[in-house]
Amino acid sequence: MALYSCGRSTLLAAHIPVYDFLAPSLINITRSTRSVRHLSTSAASNAQDASSNTPGSDAQSHPKRPSKPLTQAQRDFLTSALRVNQAGELAATLIYAAQTPPIVKAHPHLRPLMKHMYDQEAGHFDTFNSLLAKHRIRPTAMYPLWTVAASALGWGTALLGREAAMACTEAVETEIGDHYNGQLRYLLDMIEGMESRGEVIGEDLRELVGTIRRIRDEELEHLDHAVENDAKKAVPHELLTGVIRAGCKGAIWISEKV
Amino acid sequence: MASKSTTGLFLRGFISTPKPRCSARPYHSYTHPPPPGPFTPVETAILSASLPHIPTHGFTHTTLSLGAKDASYIDASTNLFPRGAFSIVHYHLVTQRAALSKHKHILETSSQPGAKPPGIGAKVKALVWERLMANKGVIHRWQEALALMAQPSNIPTSISELSSLSDEIWFLAGDTSVDSSWYTKRASLATIYASTELFMTTDKSPDYSKTREFMDRRFEDSRVLGTVVGSVAEWVGFTAHAGLNVMRSKGVRV
Ligand SMILES: [Fe+2]
Ligand SMILES: [Fe+2]
């Protein structure tokens, strides 16, 4: 056991720098935002403070509503980003839902962890459901297909055992973490560009950055849990995670389009 | 003024027909102003001045010319509309869709205590009826509009307007489902609307009571409202079927 936790912490340590790459760009862009990595829930309000505290155009224009419509490219990005996120969280809830019964039966001590991860995914799914409805974005046309595929993936990996199930989580959360980081980078670039042109940024955009950042942190927490629970011991680990990650990439690509 | 029109003409060359501008409205922002609509200010001026001429002159080039004249533009400014009379149809569709949000009595849930608030289904039905009634003044000319909508080059815009209308009604009625029922709901509502609208062009009954009955029956038949079509096969089948019906009602031979 002690041996495991040793290996665990080095593994985790090895992971951290990968996700920290966003930190510098965050400091640059929302200037007065102090703590960078675990802003999670307070990010939106911090961003608001940032705009009212920063001297210059931002402070003056804060009470104003944005005067410029979002460009077609910006709306296209937001549309497909929210659509693909909803599809991903749908898949995540279904994977955990399908994995839980066989895993918990064989390893009762994992019940709280599985429930915790499922509950977070269900929360993510709700978040994107309401964002889609609010912003009038159609869900992916592949909805029925993803439903079937995700349930099959969860069920299949759970049957292969705890390590395979955790390897599935590891693979999925790695892709999802990268995916959310990519979106954050794009959104922050977009906001920076708008600010540099003196445009007012809509509150919904700032909130979205906060939401995605919080959810990304939770996905990475799931990744950590998976690695703690011997995801790397799944045989054949590389093949399994490679196939699942390729599947995730394909599903993301398709959901962004249809 | 002349230079303004030439610019418009010049731009139209680039943004010409096949792909309708801004018909799909992705990412509805609540803080940023909406993107520009499908019509320029000049086009809007001419088209809105054309509307009063529809009952007499129909959805025709004559109506467009009269509208241009009324809006004090030279006759040649109708060249701004490469799709000719279809632009009047398009304008009517867009403005009447936008007008739906003004029906506050339908949209607001009644504040009377004890009164059961109208469900989403009831609101959808009421909005469909309001939209149909917005055709009352031009219904004797509506078959001309349907013929224009069914022309191959106009079909993409027609279909996308129909789906925007369907989406608008579900949105205004307060439906927030974003699963695969999103598609079945919109497809079935589009079918109901298109077929009832077609029925209305031949209805001579007082207050369009026959149209009302027809619409009620369509809603009854669909049984999709308030239920979720669960199975994948049903979903695919229904969507394809609804799509075909919509195209048929627009005069496409399929
Ligand atoms: Fe998630
Ligand atoms: Fe996750």
Coordinates of C-alpha atoms in Angstrom, one line a residue, chain A residues 65-70 75 78-79 82 86 129 132-136 138-141 143-144 194 200-205, chain B residues 22 24-36 164 167-169 171-172 175-180 182-183 232 235:
Chain A
R65 CA -23.7 46.5 -22.2
P66 CA -21.6 45.2 -25.1
S67 CA -22.4 47.3 -28.1
K68 CA -21.0 44.9 -30.7
P69 CA -22.7 41.7 -31.8
L70 CA -20.6 38.6 -31.5
R75 CA -20.9 32.4 -32.4
L78 CA -19.5 29.0 -28.9
T79 CA -22.2 27.0 -30.6
L82 CA -21.3 24.1 -26.0
Q86 CA -23.0 18.6 -23.7
N129 CA -28.1 21.3 -20.8
L132 CA -27.8 24.8 -24.6
A133 CA -31.4 25.7 -23.9
K134 CA -30.5 29.2 -22.8
H135 CA -28.5 30.0 -25.9
R136 CA -30.8 28.1 -28.2
R138 CA -29.4 22.4 -30.9
P139 CA -28.0 19.2 -29.3
T140 CA -25.8 17.0 -31.4
A141 CA -27.7 14.9 -34.0
Y143 CA -27.2 12.0 -29.4
P144 CA -28.8 8.6 -29.8
M194 CA -12.1 42.0 -27.8
V200 CA -17.2 45.4 -23.8
I201 CA -17.3 41.7 -23.0
G202 CA -20.7 40.2 -22.2
E203 CA -21.1 38.7 -18.8
D204 CA -22.2 35.4 -20.3
L205 CA -18.7 35.0 -21.9
Chain B
C22 CA -28.4 34.4 -40.6
A24 CA -29.9 29.6 -38.3
R25 CA -29.3 31.7 -35.2
P26 CA -26.6 29.9 -33.2
Y27 CA -25.6 31.1 -29.8
H28 CA -28.4 33.5 -28.7
S29 CA -26.5 36.0 -26.5
Y30 CA -28.3 37.9 -23.8
T31 CA -25.7 40.6 -23.3
H32 CA -24.3 41.2 -26.8
P33 CA -26.7 42.7 -29.3
P34 CA -28.1 40.3 -31.9
P35 CA -26.2 40.0 -35.2
P36 CA -27.7 41.9 -38.2
S164 CA -36.6 28.7 -37.4
D167 CA -37.6 26.5 -33.1
E168 CA -39.0 30.0 -32.2
I169 CA -42.3 28.5 -31.1
F171 CA -38.4 28.5 -27.4
L172 CA -41.1 31.0 -26.7
D175 CA -39.4 24.2 -23.8
T176 CA -35.9 23.5 -22.6
S177 CA -35.3 19.9 -23.7
V178 CA -32.0 19.4 -25.3
D179 CA -32.0 15.7 -26.0
S180 CA -33.0 13.9 -29.1
W182 CA -35.3 18.4 -29.7
Y183 CA -35.3 17.1 -33.2
V232 CA -33.4 5.4 -32.1
W235 CA -36.4 8.9 -34.1

